[in-house]
Coordinates of C-alpha atoms (C1' of nucleotides) in Angstrom, one line a residue:
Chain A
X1 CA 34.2 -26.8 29.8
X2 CA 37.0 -24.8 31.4
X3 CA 40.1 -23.8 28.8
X4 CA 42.2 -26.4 29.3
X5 CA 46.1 -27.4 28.2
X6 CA 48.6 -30.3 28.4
X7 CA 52.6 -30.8 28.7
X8 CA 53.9 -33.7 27.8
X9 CA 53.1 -36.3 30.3
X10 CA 51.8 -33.6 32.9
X11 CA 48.6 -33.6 34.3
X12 CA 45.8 -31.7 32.3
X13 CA 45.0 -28.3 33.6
X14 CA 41.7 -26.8 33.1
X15 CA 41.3 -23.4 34.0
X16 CA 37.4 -22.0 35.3
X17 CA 37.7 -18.7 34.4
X18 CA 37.4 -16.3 31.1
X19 CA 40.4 -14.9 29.2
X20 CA 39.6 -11.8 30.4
X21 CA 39.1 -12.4 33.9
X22 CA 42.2 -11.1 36.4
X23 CA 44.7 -14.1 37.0
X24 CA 48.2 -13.4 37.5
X25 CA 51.1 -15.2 35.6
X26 CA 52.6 -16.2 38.9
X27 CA 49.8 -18.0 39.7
X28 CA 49.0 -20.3 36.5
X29 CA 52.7 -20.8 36.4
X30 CA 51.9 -22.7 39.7
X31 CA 49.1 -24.5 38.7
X32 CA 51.3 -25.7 36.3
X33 CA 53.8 -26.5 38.1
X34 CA 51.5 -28.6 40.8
X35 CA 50.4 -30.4 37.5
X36 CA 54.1 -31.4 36.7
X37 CA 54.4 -33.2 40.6
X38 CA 54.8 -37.3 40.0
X39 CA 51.1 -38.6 40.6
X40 CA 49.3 -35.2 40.5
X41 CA 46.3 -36.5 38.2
X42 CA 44.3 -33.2 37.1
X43 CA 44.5 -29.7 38.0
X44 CA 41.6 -27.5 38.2
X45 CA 41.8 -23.4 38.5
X46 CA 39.1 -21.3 40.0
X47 CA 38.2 -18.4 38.7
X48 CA 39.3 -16.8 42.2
X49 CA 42.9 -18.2 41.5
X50 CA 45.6 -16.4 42.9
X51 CA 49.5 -17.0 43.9
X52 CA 50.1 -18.9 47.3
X53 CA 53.1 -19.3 49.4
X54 CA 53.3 -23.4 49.0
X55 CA 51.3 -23.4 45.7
X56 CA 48.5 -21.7 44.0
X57 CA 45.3 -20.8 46.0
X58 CA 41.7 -21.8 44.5
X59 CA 42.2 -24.9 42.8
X60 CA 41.4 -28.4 43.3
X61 CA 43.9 -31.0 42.9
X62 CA 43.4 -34.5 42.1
X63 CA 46.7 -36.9 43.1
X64 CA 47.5 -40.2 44.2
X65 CA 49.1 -39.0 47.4
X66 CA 48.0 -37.1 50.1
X67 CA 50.2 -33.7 49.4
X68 CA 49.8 -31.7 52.9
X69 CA 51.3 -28.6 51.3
X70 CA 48.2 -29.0 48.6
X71 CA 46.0 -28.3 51.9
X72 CA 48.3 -25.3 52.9
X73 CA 48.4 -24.4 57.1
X74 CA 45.1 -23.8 57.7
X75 CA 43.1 -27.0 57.2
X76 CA 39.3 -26.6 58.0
X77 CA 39.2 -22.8 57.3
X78 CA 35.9 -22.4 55.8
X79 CA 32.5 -20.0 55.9
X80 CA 29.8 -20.8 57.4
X81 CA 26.6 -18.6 56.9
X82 CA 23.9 -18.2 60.0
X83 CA 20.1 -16.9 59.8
X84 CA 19.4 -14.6 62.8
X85 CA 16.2 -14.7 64.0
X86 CA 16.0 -10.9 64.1
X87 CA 14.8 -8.2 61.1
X88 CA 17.6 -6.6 58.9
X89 CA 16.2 -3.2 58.8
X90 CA 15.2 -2.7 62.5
X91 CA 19.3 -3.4 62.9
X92 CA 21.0 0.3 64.0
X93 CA 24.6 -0.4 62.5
X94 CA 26.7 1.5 65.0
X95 CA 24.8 -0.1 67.8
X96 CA 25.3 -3.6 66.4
X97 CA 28.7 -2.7 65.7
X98 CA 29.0 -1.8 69.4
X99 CA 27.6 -4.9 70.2
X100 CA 30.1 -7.0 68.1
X101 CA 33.0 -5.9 69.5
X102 CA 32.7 -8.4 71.7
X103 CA 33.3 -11.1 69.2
X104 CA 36.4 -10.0 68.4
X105 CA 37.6 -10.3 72.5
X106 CA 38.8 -13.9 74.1
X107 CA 36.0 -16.4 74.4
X108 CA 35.3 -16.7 78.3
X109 CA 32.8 -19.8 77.6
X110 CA 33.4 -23.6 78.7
X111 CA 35.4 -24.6 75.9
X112 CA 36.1 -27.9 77.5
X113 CA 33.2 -28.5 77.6
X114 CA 31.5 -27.7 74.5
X115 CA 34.7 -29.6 72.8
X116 CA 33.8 -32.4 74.8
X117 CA 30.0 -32.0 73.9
X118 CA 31.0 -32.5 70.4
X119 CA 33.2 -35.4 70.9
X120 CA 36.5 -33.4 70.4
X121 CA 39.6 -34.5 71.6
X122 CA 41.4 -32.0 73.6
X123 CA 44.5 -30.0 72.5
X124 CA 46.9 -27.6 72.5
X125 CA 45.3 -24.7 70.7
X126 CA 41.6 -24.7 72.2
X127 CA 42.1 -21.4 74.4
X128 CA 41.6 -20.0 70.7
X129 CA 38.2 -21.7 70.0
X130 CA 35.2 -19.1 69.9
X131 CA 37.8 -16.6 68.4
X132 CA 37.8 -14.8 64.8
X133 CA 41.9 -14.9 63.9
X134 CA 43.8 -12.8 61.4
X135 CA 44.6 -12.6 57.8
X136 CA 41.3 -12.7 55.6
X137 CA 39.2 -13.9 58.6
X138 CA 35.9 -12.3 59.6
X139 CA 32.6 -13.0 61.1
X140 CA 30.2 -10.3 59.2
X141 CA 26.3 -9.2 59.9
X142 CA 25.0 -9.2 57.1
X143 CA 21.3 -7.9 55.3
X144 CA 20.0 -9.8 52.2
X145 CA 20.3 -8.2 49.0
X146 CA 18.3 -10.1 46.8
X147 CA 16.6 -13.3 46.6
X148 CA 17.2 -15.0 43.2
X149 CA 15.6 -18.3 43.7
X150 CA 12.4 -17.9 46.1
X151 CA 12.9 -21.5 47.1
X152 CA 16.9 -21.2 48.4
X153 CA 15.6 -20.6 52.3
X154 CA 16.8 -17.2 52.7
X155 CA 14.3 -14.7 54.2
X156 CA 14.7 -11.5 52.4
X157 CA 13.5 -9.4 55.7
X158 CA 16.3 -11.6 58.3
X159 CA 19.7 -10.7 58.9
X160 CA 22.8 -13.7 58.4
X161 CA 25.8 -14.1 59.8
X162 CA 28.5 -15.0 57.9
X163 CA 31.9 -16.8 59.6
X164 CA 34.9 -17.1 58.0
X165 CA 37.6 -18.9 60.2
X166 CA 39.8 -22.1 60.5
X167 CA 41.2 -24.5 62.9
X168 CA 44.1 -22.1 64.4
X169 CA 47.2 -23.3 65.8
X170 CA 45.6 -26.9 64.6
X171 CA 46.3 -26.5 61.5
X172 CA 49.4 -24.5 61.4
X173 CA 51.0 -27.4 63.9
X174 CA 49.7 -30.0 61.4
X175 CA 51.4 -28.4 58.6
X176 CA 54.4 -27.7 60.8
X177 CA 54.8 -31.1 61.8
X178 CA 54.9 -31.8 57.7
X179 CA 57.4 -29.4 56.9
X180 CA 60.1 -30.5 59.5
X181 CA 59.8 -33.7 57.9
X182 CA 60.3 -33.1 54.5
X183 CA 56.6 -32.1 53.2
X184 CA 56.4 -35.6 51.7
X185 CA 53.5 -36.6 49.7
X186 CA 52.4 -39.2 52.0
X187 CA 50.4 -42.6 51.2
X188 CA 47.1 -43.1 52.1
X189 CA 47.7 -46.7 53.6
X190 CA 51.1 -45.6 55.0
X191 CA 51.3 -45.0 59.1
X192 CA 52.3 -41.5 58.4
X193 CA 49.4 -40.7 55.8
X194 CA 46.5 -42.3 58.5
X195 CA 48.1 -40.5 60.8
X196 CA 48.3 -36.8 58.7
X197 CA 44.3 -37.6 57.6
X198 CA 43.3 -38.4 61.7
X199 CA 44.7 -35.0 62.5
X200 CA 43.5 -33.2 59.6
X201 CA 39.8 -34.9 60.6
X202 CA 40.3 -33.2 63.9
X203 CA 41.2 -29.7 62.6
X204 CA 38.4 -29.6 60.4
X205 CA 36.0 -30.6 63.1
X206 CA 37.4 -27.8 65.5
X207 CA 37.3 -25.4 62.5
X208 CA 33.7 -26.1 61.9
X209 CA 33.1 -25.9 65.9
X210 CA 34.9 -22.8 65.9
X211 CA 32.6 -20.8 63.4
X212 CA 29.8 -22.5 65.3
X213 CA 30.9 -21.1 68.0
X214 CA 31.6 -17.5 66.9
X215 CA 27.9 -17.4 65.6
X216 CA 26.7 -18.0 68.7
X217 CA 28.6 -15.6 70.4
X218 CA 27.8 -12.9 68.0
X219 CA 23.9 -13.9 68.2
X220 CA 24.2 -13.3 71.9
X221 CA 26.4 -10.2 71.4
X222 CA 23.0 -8.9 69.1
X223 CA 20.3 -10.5 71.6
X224 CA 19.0 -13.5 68.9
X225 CA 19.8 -17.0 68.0
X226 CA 22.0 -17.9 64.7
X227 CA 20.8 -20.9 62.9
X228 CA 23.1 -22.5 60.7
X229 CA 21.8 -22.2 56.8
X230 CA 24.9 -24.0 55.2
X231 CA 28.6 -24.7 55.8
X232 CA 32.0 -26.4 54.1
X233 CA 35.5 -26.3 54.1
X234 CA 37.7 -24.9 51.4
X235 CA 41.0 -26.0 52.6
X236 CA 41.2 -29.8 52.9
X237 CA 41.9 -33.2 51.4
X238 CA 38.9 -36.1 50.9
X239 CA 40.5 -39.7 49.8
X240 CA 37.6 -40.8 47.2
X241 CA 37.6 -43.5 44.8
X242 CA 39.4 -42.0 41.9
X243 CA 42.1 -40.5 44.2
X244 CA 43.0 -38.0 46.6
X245 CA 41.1 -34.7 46.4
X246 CA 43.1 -31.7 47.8
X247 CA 41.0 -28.2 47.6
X248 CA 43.1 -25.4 48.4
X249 CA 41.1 -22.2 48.5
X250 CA 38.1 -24.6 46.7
X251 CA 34.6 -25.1 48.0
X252 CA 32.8 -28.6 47.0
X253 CA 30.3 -28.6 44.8
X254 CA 28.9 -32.3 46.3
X255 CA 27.8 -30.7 50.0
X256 CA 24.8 -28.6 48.8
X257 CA 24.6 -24.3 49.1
X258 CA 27.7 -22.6 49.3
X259 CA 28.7 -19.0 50.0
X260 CA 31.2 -17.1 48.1
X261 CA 32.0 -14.4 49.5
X262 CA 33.0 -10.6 48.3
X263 CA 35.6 -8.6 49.8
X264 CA 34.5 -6.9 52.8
X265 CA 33.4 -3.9 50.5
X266 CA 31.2 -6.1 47.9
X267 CA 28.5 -8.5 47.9
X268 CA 28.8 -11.8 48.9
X269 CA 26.6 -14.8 46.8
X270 CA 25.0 -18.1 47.9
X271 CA 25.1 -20.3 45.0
X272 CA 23.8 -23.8 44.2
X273 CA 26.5 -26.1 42.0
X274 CA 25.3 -27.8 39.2
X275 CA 25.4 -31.1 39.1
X276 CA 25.7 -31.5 35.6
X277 CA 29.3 -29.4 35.7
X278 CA 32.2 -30.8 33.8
X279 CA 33.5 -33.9 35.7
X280 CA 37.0 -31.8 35.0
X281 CA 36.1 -29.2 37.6
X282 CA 36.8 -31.6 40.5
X283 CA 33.8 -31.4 42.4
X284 CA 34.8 -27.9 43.2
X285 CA 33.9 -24.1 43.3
X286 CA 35.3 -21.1 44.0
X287 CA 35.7 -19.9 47.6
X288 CA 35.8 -16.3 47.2
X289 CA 37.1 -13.4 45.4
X290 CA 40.7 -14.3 45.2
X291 CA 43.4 -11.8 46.2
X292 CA 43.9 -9.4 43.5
X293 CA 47.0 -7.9 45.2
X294 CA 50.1 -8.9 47.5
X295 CA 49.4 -7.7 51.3
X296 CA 52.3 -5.9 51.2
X297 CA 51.6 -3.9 48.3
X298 CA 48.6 -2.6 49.7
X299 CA 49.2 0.4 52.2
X300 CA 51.3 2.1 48.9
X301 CA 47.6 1.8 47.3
X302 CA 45.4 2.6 49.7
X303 CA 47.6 5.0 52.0
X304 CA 48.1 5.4 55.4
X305 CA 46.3 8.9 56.3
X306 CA 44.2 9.1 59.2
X307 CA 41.0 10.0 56.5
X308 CA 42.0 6.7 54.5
X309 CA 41.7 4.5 57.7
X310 CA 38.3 6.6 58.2
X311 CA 37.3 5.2 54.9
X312 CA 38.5 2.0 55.1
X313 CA 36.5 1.8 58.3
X314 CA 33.1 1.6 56.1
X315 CA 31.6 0.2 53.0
X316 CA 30.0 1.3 50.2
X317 CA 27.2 0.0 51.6
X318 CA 26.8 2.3 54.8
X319 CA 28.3 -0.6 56.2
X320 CA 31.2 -0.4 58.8
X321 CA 34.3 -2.5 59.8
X322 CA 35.5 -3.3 63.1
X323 CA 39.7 -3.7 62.7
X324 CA 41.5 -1.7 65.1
X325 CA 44.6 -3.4 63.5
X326 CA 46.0 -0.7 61.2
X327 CA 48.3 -3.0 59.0
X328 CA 45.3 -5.6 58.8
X329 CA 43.3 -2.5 58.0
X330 CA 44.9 -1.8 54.9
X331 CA 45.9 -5.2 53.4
X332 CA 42.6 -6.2 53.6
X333 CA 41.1 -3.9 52.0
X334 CA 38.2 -4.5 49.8
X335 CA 40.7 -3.2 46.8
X336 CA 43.2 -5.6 47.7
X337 CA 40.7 -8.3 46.0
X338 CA 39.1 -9.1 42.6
X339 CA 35.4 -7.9 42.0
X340 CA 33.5 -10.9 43.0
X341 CA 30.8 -10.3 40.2
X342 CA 33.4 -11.6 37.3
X343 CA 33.9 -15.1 40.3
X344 CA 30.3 -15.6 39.9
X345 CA 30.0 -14.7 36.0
X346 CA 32.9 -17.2 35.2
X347 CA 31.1 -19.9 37.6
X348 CA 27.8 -19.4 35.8
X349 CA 29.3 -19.4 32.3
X350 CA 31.2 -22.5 33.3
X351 CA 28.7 -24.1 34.3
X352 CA 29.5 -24.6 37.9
X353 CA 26.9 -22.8 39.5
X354 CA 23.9 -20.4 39.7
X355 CA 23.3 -17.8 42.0
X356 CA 20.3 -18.2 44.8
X357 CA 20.8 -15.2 47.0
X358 CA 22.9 -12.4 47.5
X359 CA 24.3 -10.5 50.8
X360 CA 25.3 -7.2 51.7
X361 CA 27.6 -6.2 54.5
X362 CA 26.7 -4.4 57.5
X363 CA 29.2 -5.0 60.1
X364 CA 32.2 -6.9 59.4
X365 CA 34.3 -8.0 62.5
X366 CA 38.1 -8.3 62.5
X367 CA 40.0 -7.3 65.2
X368 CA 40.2 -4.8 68.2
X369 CA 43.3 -3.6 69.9
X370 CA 45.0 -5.6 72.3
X371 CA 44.3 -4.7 75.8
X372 CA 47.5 -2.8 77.2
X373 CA 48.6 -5.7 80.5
X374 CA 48.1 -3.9 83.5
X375 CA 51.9 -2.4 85.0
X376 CA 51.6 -5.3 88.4
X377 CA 50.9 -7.9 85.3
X378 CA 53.9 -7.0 83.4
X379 CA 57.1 -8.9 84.2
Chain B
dA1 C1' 47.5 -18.9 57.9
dT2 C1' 50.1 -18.7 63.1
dG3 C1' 48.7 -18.8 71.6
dT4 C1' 52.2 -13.9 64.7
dT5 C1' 56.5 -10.2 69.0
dC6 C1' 60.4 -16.5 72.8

DNA sequence: ATGTTC
């Protein structure tokens, strides 16, 4: 079982992770501190844990209230990974580089229309379905490393896709919408709390449609189909029978495979979790490899030289990187997180998971420059 | 994280 502590009166913590994995201060000082909040019920830390702006990222937080801050502004981000029906190693990386661009452009598909297809109520933000985003998001072709368990599904010869997005301007408004009114825990029978859990239900919907969506435009980008292999959300709140399950920066460990991914720079692992893992683990995983570093104390470590972007612009892998953002560059590079080996080490020694597969990057889309308006389009 | 610079 996970080290674990009480206060007084506060809800137990229980931390998945070894003494001498990276976890900074900052962060178990707010796991504790989410355990100290009236009707918080058990706090569980991730071995990807790291300091948040409204509370610590990669945990799992059982409560008695829905806490919308627990779920953070991006409810629904989550990975999903894709099997191309196409061979790794007859991929040419600059060409499918080339090709991907076009992932990271506006999507000019019927959006209407495939929302509708889905059942998906309109809304504000959908002129930004199809499309990647910023911060850690990234749609990334990637070639199969090894196959641990010949039984997982993975095709050692096929590429994957793997699509890490959320739900946009949903989610943001959502959380928005919380924080003018106090970021209230809210009940789950009260108007406000039904109404909080509708819209969250829609967000994670058009965050799931949204990485559908960018799989299939990077399939037709490379010429092949994307089948979807697995999928979950790592931002989000499930009411259950014991209580109110928030994961922030969590994957479940109830929905089958599950990818955790590297940085950009490392492996990324589909794992199976266990279900014999300690009941104090919240029927949760880790989602990543954690921020090991603040963005903004990344371009002093990585510098700002036209040879570091060079580098930064491919992996150790022979891999490259398409981010013609130069801050974005550089704060999310693949130093900027923990090595993803000791988020899988922990996870096995916890007893949380084991590893079926493993994937290494080839092309990892983020973003391309903006196109400069035209002088007649300019006001 | 963010139709992020209305």
């Amino acid at each position: 079982m996970g080290n674990s502590h009480r206060v007084d009166g506060r809800a137990p913590v229980h931390g998945f992770y070894a003494s001498s994995s990276w976890i900074e201060g900052a962060a178990v000082r707010q796991l504790e501190a989410v355990a100290a909040i009236s009707g918080v019920c058990a706090v569980a830390g991730m071995p990807d844990l790291h300091p948040g702006k409204f509370g610590p990222v990669g945990c799992a937080i059982l409560a008695d209230h829905i806490h919308p801050a627990f779920v953070g502004s991006d409810a629904g981000c989550g990975m999903a990974l894709f099997a191309l029906d196409i061979a790794s190693r007859r991929l040419r990386i600059d060409k499918a580089a080339d090709r991907l661009r076009d992932v990271a452009k506006p999507y000019d598909g019927d959006i209407a229309g495939e929302l509708a297809m889905h059942g998906l109520a309109p809304s504000d933000f959908d002129a930004a379905l199809g499309t990647i985003g910023g911060g850690n998001h990234f749609c990334e072709l990637q070639a199969v490393e090894e196959v641990f368990d010949p039984n997982c599904g993975i095709d050692r010869d096929r590429a994957y896709l793997l699509v890490h997005s959320g739900s946009r301007g949903l989610g943001h408004q959502l959380l928005e919408r919380q924080v003018a009114d106090g970021l209230r825990p809210l009940a789950t029978d009260s108007a406000a709390g039904q109404a909080y859990l509708q819209a969250h239900d829609h967000a994670l919907r058009w965050a799931s449609r949204n990485r559908q969506v960018i799989a299939q435009r990077a399939a037709a980008a490379l010429r092949c189909e994307a089948d979807p292999v697995c999928e979950c959300s790592h931002n989000c709140v499930v009411h259950r029978a014991d209580g109110v399950l928030h994961r922030k920066g969590a994957a479940p460990s109830d929905q089958g495979l599950v990818v955790v991914p590297g940085s950009r720079g490392a492996l990324s692992y589909l794992v199976a979790p266990l279900a014999t893992a300690p009941k104090e683990a919240l029927w949760s995983i880790a989602h990543g490899a954690g921020r090991k570093f603040d963005r903004s104390s990344m371009m002093g470590r990585v510098g700002a030289t036209r040879s570091d972007r060079e580098r930064l612009a491919r992996n150790p892998f022979g891999g490259s990187v398409i981010c013609e953002d130069r801050a974005l560059l550089v704060e999310e590079a693949p130093e900027a997180y923990k090595p993803i080996a000791g988020v899988i080490g922990d996870l096995e020694a916890f007893g949380l998971a084991r590893v079926v597969a493993s994937f290494r990057p080839l092309v990892t889309v983020k973003k391309i420059a903006n196109e400069r308006p035209r002088r007649e389009d300019r006001r």
